[in-house]
Short mmCIF file of C-alpha atoms and ligand atoms in Angstrom, two decimals:
data_model
loop_
_atom_site.label_atom_id
_atom_site.label_comp_id
_atom_site.label_asym_id
_atom_site.label_seq_id
_atom_site.Cartn_x
_atom_site.Cartn_y
_atom_site.Cartn_z
CA UNK O 24 0.00 0.00 0.00
CA UNK O 25 1.28 3.44 -0.82
CA UNK O 26 1.70 5.99 1.93
CA UNK O 27 1.20 9.72 2.01
CA UNK O 28 4.80 10.39 2.91
CA UNK O 29 6.90 11.89 0.16
CA UNK O 30 9.49 14.59 -0.25
CA UNK O 31 8.43 18.24 -0.47
CA UNK O 32 7.24 19.24 -3.91
CA UNK O 33 8.45 21.88 -6.25
CA UNK O 34 11.43 22.71 -4.15
CA UNK O 35 13.64 23.31 -7.17
CA UNK O 36 15.09 19.85 -6.60
CA UNK O 37 14.83 17.54 -9.57
CA UNK O 38 15.90 14.15 -10.73
CA UNK O 39 17.16 15.70 -13.92
CA UNK O 40 19.23 18.66 -12.82
CA UNK O 41 19.02 21.97 -11.05
CA UNK O 42 18.02 24.29 -13.84
CA UNK O 43 16.09 24.37 -17.07
CA UNK O 44 19.32 24.12 -19.03
CA UNK O 45 19.92 20.69 -17.47
CA UNK O 46 16.51 19.48 -18.47
CA UNK O 47 17.13 16.30 -20.44
CA UNK O 48 14.24 16.16 -22.85
CA UNK O 49 15.45 12.92 -24.43
CA UNK O 50 15.14 11.21 -21.05
CA UNK O 51 11.69 12.72 -20.63
CA UNK O 52 10.58 11.47 -24.04
CA UNK O 53 11.39 7.89 -23.08
CA UNK O 54 8.67 8.18 -20.43
CA UNK O 55 5.96 8.80 -23.05
CA UNK O 56 5.29 5.60 -25.03
CA UNK O 57 2.84 7.24 -27.44
CA UNK O 58 5.56 9.49 -28.84
CA UNK O 59 7.46 6.53 -30.30
CA UNK O 60 5.02 6.04 -33.14
CA UNK O 61 5.10 7.16 -36.73
CA UNK O 62 2.19 8.90 -38.42
CA UNK O 63 1.97 8.63 -42.20
CA UNK O 64 5.54 7.37 -42.29
CA UNK O 65 6.85 10.32 -40.27
CA UNK O 66 7.95 10.41 -36.69
CA UNK O 67 5.01 11.81 -34.70
CA UNK O 68 5.50 15.44 -33.66
CA UNK O 69 2.88 16.14 -31.02
CA UNK O 70 2.26 19.87 -30.68
CA UNK O 71 -1.26 19.76 -29.26
CA UNK O 72 -0.66 19.55 -25.53
CA UNK O 73 -2.95 22.50 -24.80
CA UNK O 74 -5.84 20.34 -26.01
CA UNK O 75 -4.63 17.36 -24.04
CA UNK O 76 -1.19 16.28 -22.93
CA UNK O 77 0.27 12.84 -23.50
CA UNK O 78 0.67 10.54 -20.49
CA UNK O 79 3.90 9.28 -19.02
CA UNK O 80 4.25 5.55 -18.36
CA UNK O 81 4.09 6.29 -14.62
CA UNK O 82 0.49 7.48 -15.05
CA UNK O 83 -0.52 4.57 -17.25
CA UNK O 84 1.08 2.11 -14.80
CA UNK O 85 -0.60 3.71 -11.79
CA UNK O 86 -4.01 3.28 -13.39
CA UNK O 87 -3.32 -0.33 -14.36
CA UNK O 88 -2.02 -1.05 -10.88
CA UNK O 89 -5.08 0.55 -9.31
CA UNK O 90 -7.37 -1.76 -11.26
CA UNK O 91 -5.18 -4.82 -10.82
CA UNK O 92 -4.65 -4.36 -7.09
CA UNK O 93 -6.75 -1.75 -5.33
CA UNK O 94 -10.10 -1.22 -7.03
CA UNK O 95 -13.21 -1.02 -4.84
CA UNK O 96 -15.76 1.68 -4.14
CA UNK O 97 -14.48 4.23 -1.67
CA UNK O 98 -15.59 5.85 1.58
CA UNK O 99 -18.38 3.39 2.27
CA UNK O 100 -16.71 0.05 2.70
CA UNK O 101 -15.31 -1.67 5.77
CA UNK O 102 -13.48 -4.25 3.73
CA UNK O 103 -9.80 -4.14 3.00
CA UNK O 104 -9.92 -3.16 -0.67
CA UNK O 105 -12.41 -0.38 -0.06
CA UNK O 106 -10.21 1.05 2.63
CA UNK O 107 -7.18 0.81 0.42
CA UNK O 108 -8.96 2.47 -2.50
CA UNK O 109 -10.14 5.22 -0.14
CA UNK O 110 -6.59 5.79 1.03
CA UNK O 111 -5.41 6.01 -2.56
CA UNK O 112 -8.15 8.48 -3.42
CA UNK O 113 -7.44 10.67 -0.41
CA UNK O 114 -3.70 10.44 -1.08
CA UNK O 115 -4.46 11.79 -4.54
CA UNK O 116 -6.32 14.70 -2.96
CA UNK O 117 -3.29 15.35 -0.79
CA UNK O 118 -1.08 15.35 -3.88
CA UNK O 119 -3.27 18.04 -5.49
CA UNK O 120 -3.09 20.06 -2.29
CA UNK O 121 0.69 19.90 -2.38
CA UNK O 122 0.82 20.63 -6.12
CA UNK O 123 -1.27 23.78 -5.71
CA UNK O 124 0.32 24.66 -2.37
CA UNK O 125 -3.10 24.79 -0.76
CA UNK O 126 -3.30 25.04 3.02
CA UNK O 127 -5.30 21.85 3.46
CA UNK O 128 -6.51 18.83 1.54
CA UNK O 129 -10.16 19.54 2.35
CA UNK O 130 -9.88 22.60 0.11
CA UNK O 131 -9.51 20.29 -2.90
CA UNK O 132 -12.68 19.05 -4.60
CA UNK O 133 -12.37 16.39 -7.28
CA UNK O 134 -14.33 17.19 -10.43
CA UNK O 135 -14.27 16.05 -14.04
CA UNK O 136 -12.09 18.95 -15.11
CA UNK O 137 -11.82 22.72 -15.31
CA UNK O 138 -15.21 22.99 -17.01
CA UNK O 139 -17.04 21.19 -14.25
CA UNK O 140 -15.15 23.12 -11.58
CA UNK O 141 -16.23 26.47 -13.05
CA UNK O 142 -19.82 25.29 -13.41
CA UNK O 143 -19.73 24.13 -9.81
CA UNK O 144 -18.68 27.56 -8.56
CA UNK O 145 -21.15 29.38 -10.83
CA UNK O 146 -24.02 27.14 -9.74
CA UNK O 147 -23.26 27.21 -6.02
CA UNK O 148 -21.36 30.33 -4.98
CA UNK O 149 -22.72 32.21 -7.99
CA UNK O 150 -26.38 31.36 -7.49
CA UNK O 151 -26.21 32.45 -3.87
CA UNK O 152 -24.30 35.67 -4.36
CA UNK O 153 -25.24 36.98 -7.79
CA UNK O 154 -28.59 38.71 -8.06
CA UNK O 155 -30.50 40.96 -10.40
CA UNK O 156 -28.40 43.90 -11.58
CA UNK O 157 -25.17 42.41 -10.19
CA UNK O 158 -22.09 41.88 -12.31
CA UNK O 159 -19.69 39.06 -13.05
CA UNK O 160 -16.35 40.14 -14.49
CA UNK O 161 -14.34 38.00 -16.91
CA UNK O 162 -11.75 38.89 -19.56
CA UNK O 163 -11.83 38.94 -23.34
CA UNK O 164 -9.42 36.00 -23.54
CA UNK O 165 -11.49 33.37 -21.73
CA UNK O 166 -12.12 29.84 -22.93
CA UNK O 167 -15.82 29.14 -23.49
CA UNK O 168 -15.70 27.14 -20.25
CA UNK O 169 -15.09 30.35 -18.37
CA UNK O 170 -17.70 32.34 -20.29
CA UNK O 171 -20.78 30.18 -20.75
CA UNK O 172 -21.32 29.07 -17.11
CA UNK O 173 -21.26 32.75 -16.08
CA UNK O 174 -23.50 33.73 -18.96
CA UNK O 175 -26.02 31.07 -17.90
CA UNK O 176 -25.88 32.35 -14.34
CA UNK O 177 -26.31 35.96 -15.44
CA UNK O 178 -29.23 35.03 -17.65
CA UNK O 179 -30.95 33.23 -14.81
CA UNK O 180 -30.31 36.00 -12.29
CA UNK O 181 -30.70 38.93 -14.69
CA UNK O 182 -27.17 39.94 -13.87
CA UNK O 183 -24.61 41.41 -16.24
CA UNK O 184 -21.49 39.78 -17.66
CA UNK O 185 -18.74 42.38 -17.94
CA UNK O 186 -15.65 41.73 -20.02
CA UNK O 187 -12.23 43.29 -19.44
CA UNK O 188 -10.60 44.03 -22.80
CA UNK O 189 -7.22 42.96 -24.18
CA UNK O 190 -4.72 44.85 -26.34
CA UNK O 191 -3.39 43.93 -29.78
CA UNK O 192 -0.71 41.72 -28.26
CA UNK O 193 -3.33 39.74 -26.40
CA UNK O 194 -2.50 41.20 -22.99
CA UNK O 195 -5.14 42.16 -20.50
CA UNK O 196 -5.54 45.92 -20.13
CA UNK O 197 -5.13 45.98 -16.39
CA UNK O 198 -6.44 49.52 -15.85
CA UNK O 199 -9.62 48.57 -17.69
CA UNK O 200 -9.92 45.44 -15.61
CA UNK O 201 -9.65 47.52 -12.46
CA UNK O 202 -12.14 50.06 -13.77
CA UNK O 203 -14.65 47.27 -14.37
CA UNK O 204 -14.52 46.18 -10.71
CA UNK O 205 -17.61 47.98 -9.49
CA UNK O 206 -19.75 47.91 -6.34
CA UNK O 207 -22.02 45.51 -8.28
CA UNK O 208 -19.26 43.00 -9.11
CA UNK O 209 -19.95 39.78 -7.22
CA UNK O 210 -17.22 37.55 -8.63
CA UNK O 211 -14.28 37.73 -11.03
CA UNK O 212 -13.31 34.74 -13.21
CA UNK O 213 -10.10 34.89 -15.23
CA UNK O 214 -7.75 32.53 -16.97
CA UNK O 215 -4.25 32.20 -15.58
CA UNK O 216 -2.95 31.36 -19.07
CA UNK O 217 -4.96 31.87 -22.25
CA UNK O 218 -5.37 28.72 -24.33
CA UNK O 219 -5.72 30.62 -27.60
CA UNK O 220 -2.98 33.21 -27.09
CA UNK O 221 -0.66 31.81 -24.44
CA UNK O 222 -0.83 35.04 -22.45
CA UNK O 223 -0.01 34.70 -18.76
CA UNK O 224 -2.28 36.98 -16.79
CA UNK O 225 -1.01 38.85 -13.72
CA UNK O 226 -3.44 36.98 -11.52
CA UNK O 227 -1.79 37.93 -8.22
CA UNK O 228 -2.21 41.64 -9.04
CA UNK O 229 -5.74 41.03 -10.29
CA UNK O 230 -6.58 39.22 -7.07
CA UNK O 231 -5.29 42.16 -5.04
CA UNK O 232 -7.45 44.55 -7.05
CA UNK O 233 -10.53 42.39 -6.59
CA UNK O 234 -9.90 41.79 -2.89
CA UNK O 235 -9.43 45.51 -2.28
CA UNK O 236 -13.13 45.68 -3.13
CA UNK O 237 -14.05 42.46 -1.28
CA UNK O 238 -14.71 40.62 -4.52
CA UNK O 239 -13.69 36.94 -4.77
CA UNK O 240 -11.76 35.68 -7.77
CA UNK O 241 -11.74 32.37 -9.58
CA UNK O 242 -8.62 31.54 -11.58
CA UNK O 243 -8.94 29.12 -14.47
CA UNK O 244 -5.62 27.31 -14.37
CA UNK O 245 -6.34 24.75 -17.10
CA UNK O 246 -3.44 26.06 -19.20
CA UNK O 247 -1.23 27.13 -16.32
CA UNK O 248 -1.05 24.04 -14.14
CA UNK O 249 0.95 22.03 -16.71
CA UNK O 250 3.50 24.80 -17.22
CA UNK O 251 3.94 26.98 -14.15
CA UNK O 252 4.46 26.56 -10.46
CA UNK O 253 1.10 27.37 -8.90
CA UNK O 254 0.85 28.55 -5.33
CA UNK O 255 -2.74 29.36 -4.47
CA UNK O 256 -1.77 30.77 -1.09
CA UNK O 257 0.68 33.19 -2.66
CA UNK O 258 -1.81 34.11 -5.38
CA UNK O 259 -4.44 34.43 -2.65
CA UNK O 260 -7.15 33.56 -5.19
CA UNK O 261 -10.42 32.23 -3.81
CA UNK O 262 -10.91 29.45 -6.35
CA UNK O 263 -8.45 27.75 -8.69
CA UNK O 264 -9.38 25.09 -11.23
CA UNK O 265 -7.47 22.75 -13.52
CA UNK O 266 -7.90 19.61 -15.60
CA UNK O 267 -5.94 16.41 -15.06
CA UNK O 268 -5.76 15.53 -18.73
CA UNK O 269 -3.88 18.71 -19.65
CA UNK O 270 -1.50 18.12 -16.74
CA UNK O 271 -0.18 14.73 -17.93
CA UNK O 272 -2.89 12.91 -16.01
CA UNK O 273 -5.91 10.95 -17.23
CA UNK O 274 -9.12 12.32 -18.68
CA UNK O 275 -12.21 12.62 -16.50
CA UNK O 276 -10.52 14.08 -13.44
CA UNK O 277 -9.63 17.59 -12.39
CA UNK O 278 -9.69 19.70 -9.30
CA UNK O 279 -11.32 22.73 -7.80
CA UNK O 280 -9.42 24.51 -5.07
CA UNK O 281 -11.52 26.76 -2.88
CA UNK O 282 -10.72 28.56 0.32
CA UNK O 283 -12.17 26.49 3.11
CA UNK O 284 -14.50 29.17 4.52
CA UNK O 285 -15.98 29.75 1.06
CA UNK O 286 -16.47 26.06 0.34
CA UNK O 287 -18.06 25.54 3.72
CA UNK O 288 -20.53 28.35 3.16
CA UNK O 289 -21.48 27.19 -0.33
CA UNK O 290 -24.50 24.96 -0.95
CA UNK O 291 -23.86 21.56 -2.56
CA UNK O 292 -23.62 21.24 -6.34
CA UNK O 293 -25.22 17.89 -7.09
CA UNK O 294 -27.22 15.59 -4.83
CA UNK O 295 -26.49 11.90 -4.38
CA UNK O 296 -24.47 9.38 -2.46
CA UNK O 297 -21.37 10.37 -0.53
CA UNK O 298 -22.25 14.07 -0.32
CA UNK O 299 -24.66 13.52 2.58
CA UNK O 300 -24.27 12.88 6.24
CA UNK O 301 -27.84 11.72 6.77
CA UNK O 302 -30.95 11.42 4.64
CA UNK O 303 -34.61 11.12 5.55
CA UNK O 304 -37.52 11.92 3.27
CA UNK O 305 -38.04 15.07 5.31
CA UNK O 306 -34.49 16.40 5.36
CA UNK O 307 -30.94 15.73 4.27
CA UNK O 308 -27.88 17.00 6.06
CA UNK O 309 -24.79 17.36 3.98
CA UNK O 310 -21.37 15.88 4.41
CA UNK O 311 -18.45 18.15 5.25
CA UNK O 312 -16.22 19.65 2.56
CA UNK O 313 -14.90 18.53 0.18
CA UNK O 314 -17.25 15.50 0.14
CA UNK O 315 -20.29 17.77 0.08
CA UNK O 316 -19.37 18.56 -3.53
CA UNK O 317 -18.54 15.03 -4.62
CA UNK O 318 -21.88 13.31 -5.17
CA UNK O 319 -21.79 9.75 -6.43
CA UNK O 320 -18.90 7.42 -7.12
CA UNK O 321 -15.96 9.54 -8.16
CA UNK O 322 -13.27 8.80 -10.70
CA UNK O 323 -11.03 6.81 -8.39
CA UNK O 324 -8.62 5.52 -11.00
CA UNK O 325 -8.48 9.02 -12.46
CA UNK O 326 -7.46 10.45 -9.11
CA UNK O 327 -4.77 7.79 -8.75
CA UNK O 328 -3.51 8.60 -12.25
CA UNK O 329 -3.57 12.32 -11.51
CA UNK O 330 -1.47 11.78 -8.43
CA UNK O 331 1.06 9.85 -10.51
CA UNK O 332 1.12 12.75 -13.00
CA UNK O 333 1.69 15.36 -10.32
CA UNK O 334 4.44 13.25 -8.78
CA UNK O 335 5.99 12.93 -12.21
CA UNK O 336 5.92 16.71 -12.67
CA UNK O 337 7.44 17.10 -9.25
CA UNK O 338 10.29 14.82 -10.20
CA UNK O 339 10.98 16.99 -13.24
CA UNK O 340 10.52 20.13 -11.13
CA UNK O 341 7.94 22.75 -12.13
CA UNK O 342 10.59 25.47 -12.26
CA UNK O 343 12.68 23.37 -14.63
CA UNK O 344 9.64 22.68 -16.78
CA UNK O 345 8.78 26.38 -16.94
CA UNK O 346 12.37 27.31 -17.84
CA UNK O 347 12.67 24.61 -20.51
CA UNK O 348 9.31 25.41 -22.10
CA UNK O 349 10.14 29.09 -22.08
CA UNK O 350 13.27 28.28 -24.04
CA UNK O 351 11.19 26.25 -26.51
CA UNK O 352 8.59 28.97 -26.88
CA UNK O 353 11.24 31.63 -27.47
CA UNK O 354 12.88 29.46 -30.11
CA UNK O 355 9.55 28.69 -31.79
CA UNK O 356 8.49 32.34 -31.70
CA UNK O 357 11.73 33.47 -33.36
CA UNK O 358 11.65 30.79 -36.03
CA UNK O 359 7.96 30.92 -36.92
CA UNK O 360 7.67 34.71 -36.88
CA UNK O 361 10.65 34.93 -39.24
CA UNK O 362 8.72 33.12 -41.98
CA UNK O 363 7.31 35.69 -44.45
CA UNK O 364 3.52 35.56 -44.66
CA UNK O 365 3.11 34.14 -41.16
CA UNK O 366 1.54 36.24 -38.41
CA UNK O 367 1.55 35.31 -34.75
CA UNK O 368 -1.70 35.85 -32.86
CA UNK O 369 -0.83 36.54 -29.26
CA UNK O 370 2.49 38.26 -28.70
CA UNK O 371 2.20 39.09 -25.02
CA UNK O 372 5.40 39.70 -23.10
CA UNK O 373 4.48 36.96 -20.63
CA UNK O 374 3.47 33.78 -22.39
CA UNK O 375 3.41 30.05 -21.79
CA UNK O 376 3.06 26.97 -23.91
CA UNK O 377 1.17 28.27 -26.95
CA UNK O 378 2.05 29.57 -30.39
CA UNK O 379 -1.03 30.63 -32.36
CA UNK O 380 -0.52 31.78 -35.94
CA UNK O 381 -2.16 32.42 -39.28
CA UNK O 382 -0.67 32.17 -42.76
CA UNK O 383 -1.64 34.64 -45.48
CA UNK O 384 -4.06 33.09 -47.93
CA UNK O 385 -4.35 29.71 -46.19
CA UNK O 386 -7.19 28.60 -43.96
CA UNK O 387 -5.93 27.22 -40.63
CA UNK O 388 -7.80 23.98 -41.31
CA UNK O 389 -5.65 23.44 -44.40
CA UNK O 390 -2.52 24.19 -42.38
CA UNK O 391 -3.50 21.49 -39.91
CA UNK O 392 -4.29 18.98 -42.65
CA UNK O 393 -0.99 19.46 -44.49
CA UNK O 394 1.02 19.38 -41.27
CA UNK O 395 -0.74 16.15 -40.36
CA UNK O 396 0.58 14.62 -43.58
CA UNK O 397 4.03 15.36 -42.17
CA UNK O 398 3.16 13.65 -38.88
CA UNK O 399 2.80 16.98 -37.08
CA UNK O 400 -0.22 17.32 -34.79
CA UNK O 401 -1.41 20.87 -34.15
CA UNK O 402 -4.88 22.25 -33.44
CA UNK O 403 -6.79 24.54 -35.75
CA UNK O 404 -9.99 26.44 -35.20
CA UNK O 405 -11.29 28.90 -32.67
CA UNK O 406 -9.94 26.88 -29.71
CA UNK O 407 -13.21 27.35 -27.79
CA UNK O 408 -12.36 31.04 -27.58
CA UNK O 409 -14.51 32.60 -30.28
CA UNK O 410 -14.47 36.07 -28.67
CA UNK O 411 -10.66 36.03 -28.93
CA UNK O 412 -10.91 35.28 -32.64
CA UNK O 413 -13.40 38.11 -33.04
CA UNK O 414 -11.06 40.46 -31.18
CA UNK O 415 -8.34 39.73 -33.74
CA UNK O 416 -10.74 39.81 -36.70
CA UNK O 417 -10.17 36.18 -37.70
CA UNK O 418 -12.19 32.96 -37.68
CA UNK O 419 -9.50 30.63 -36.56
CA UNK O 420 -5.79 30.11 -35.95
CA UNK O 421 -3.34 27.27 -36.20
CA UNK O 422 -2.04 26.55 -32.74
CA UNK O 423 1.11 24.70 -31.82
CA UNK O 424 1.30 24.04 -28.11
CA UNK O 425 4.17 22.61 -26.14
CA UNK O 426 4.77 20.15 -23.39
CA UNK O 427 7.68 18.73 -21.43
CA UNK O 428 8.49 16.26 -24.23
CA UNK O 429 8.83 18.68 -27.13
CA UNK O 430 12.16 19.52 -28.70
CA UNK O 431 13.74 22.21 -30.82
CA UNK O 432 14.03 19.63 -33.61
CA UNK O 433 10.25 19.30 -33.53
CA UNK O 434 9.94 23.05 -33.88
CA UNK O 435 12.28 22.84 -36.86
CA UNK O 436 9.92 20.22 -38.29
CA UNK O 437 7.01 22.60 -37.71
CA UNK O 438 8.86 25.36 -39.56
CA UNK O 439 9.57 23.04 -42.51
CA UNK O 440 5.89 22.00 -42.42
CA UNK O 441 4.73 25.62 -42.56
CA UNK O 442 7.05 26.23 -45.52
CA UNK O 443 5.56 23.22 -47.25
CA UNK O 444 2.06 24.57 -46.62
CA UNK O 445 3.13 27.82 -48.27
CA UNK O 446 4.57 25.92 -51.26
CA UNK O 447 1.32 23.97 -51.69
CA UNK O 448 -0.72 27.20 -51.62
CA UNK O 449 1.77 29.32 -53.60
C1 LIG Z 15 -8.15 27.97 -20.47
C2 LIG Z 15 -9.05 26.77 -20.46
N1 LIG Z 15 -10.03 26.71 -19.55
C3 LIG Z 15 -10.85 25.66 -19.48
C4 LIG Z 15 -10.73 24.60 -20.34
C5 LIG Z 15 -11.66 23.46 -20.22
O1 LIG Z 15 -10.98 22.31 -19.82
P1 LIG Z 15 -11.71 20.91 -19.79
O2 LIG Z 15 -12.28 20.70 -21.17
O3 LIG Z 15 -10.62 19.95 -19.49
O4 LIG Z 15 -12.75 20.97 -18.74
C6 LIG Z 15 -9.74 24.62 -21.30
C7 LIG Z 15 -9.60 23.53 -22.29
O5 LIG Z 15 -9.03 23.68 -23.34
C8 LIG Z 15 -8.86 25.73 -21.34
O6 LIG Z 15 -7.88 25.79 -22.25
#
């Protein structure tokens, strides 16, 4: 049986070296079996990690081991396997707490992913606190997952969704953001890193601005958690959400962090087993947090896999990952922006993980199709961020996004692929 004890996370210590420059990507690549394949006769170049990351063997093995050794339903059983599965599940919660640097494990709620976490907050905290004429503030670079749940809430409550604008580089205009914090603002919801542009938002400063007016803030960390060291206590945000599958973990699991006092005061999200402490036909009393928000049988194997992913990231070191990926992004930005006829969408000073671009005279869908013939996987479209596309006056972009396993050689392959696209459309 595994134990909770493990070395402190994200201490700068790493199995692979002390700095980004020591990051041995070839060793990392060995951990990802899926990368060994060829696509259309070419070595696979996976540049779509912002959509979902690939999984290291440690994650795959942890899930297999869970099903081969530990599987049983959790929290309710007195038998050995149930207790073991419960320990594994709660150990996974602890690993998320450590990963996010949260004060306590009970501040971590398991959900399906960032989308569900945002809906949970909108439908619980939001429905209690947002009323007619109130405002919810988001930014112009949000993923649909951080727009639509708030829009639904505002529609129901006859509240107003306000949107802080971005500049031509894809950076938030901070003064405008501050100006839009009004006495009617009941909650702020912002992405830590934009999935369409790669922009890193100054969420600590934004939190300070919101808190100066007693407004809580939710940070959508779906695109930040895989790339940056996240410390929710330092950020002081009230809610933080991320998805396991973008963070080298399995699909179907993610986490909501919420400050304990807020979670305790919030009504439950869904009703069912496990979220109750007692039920009669007259009245139900709810379980304590976080279980109050986890109705029904949760994704136990997903939690176990997520823990393995977070431990894997810890072994690499989040600071090393950030430094290495920054190097990759800088290289990719220089090389791709030097190609005549290519325009980058999203040129913020602070960026992570994402290179969005358009090519004169070529639809992004065609870029993706031709690159695929070269074995290069990128994403094309609006990236579930249609308002961002509108802001830049385009329908879609081609987006290359990076993970711990990508190399400069793969970026060279992308550059050759883009040149081939241009030849085909010349
Ligand atoms: C910034 C951002 N927020 C939220 C989401 C939604 O994540 P999920 O589909 O895993 O719930 C995504 C997914 O691409 C994202 O990029």
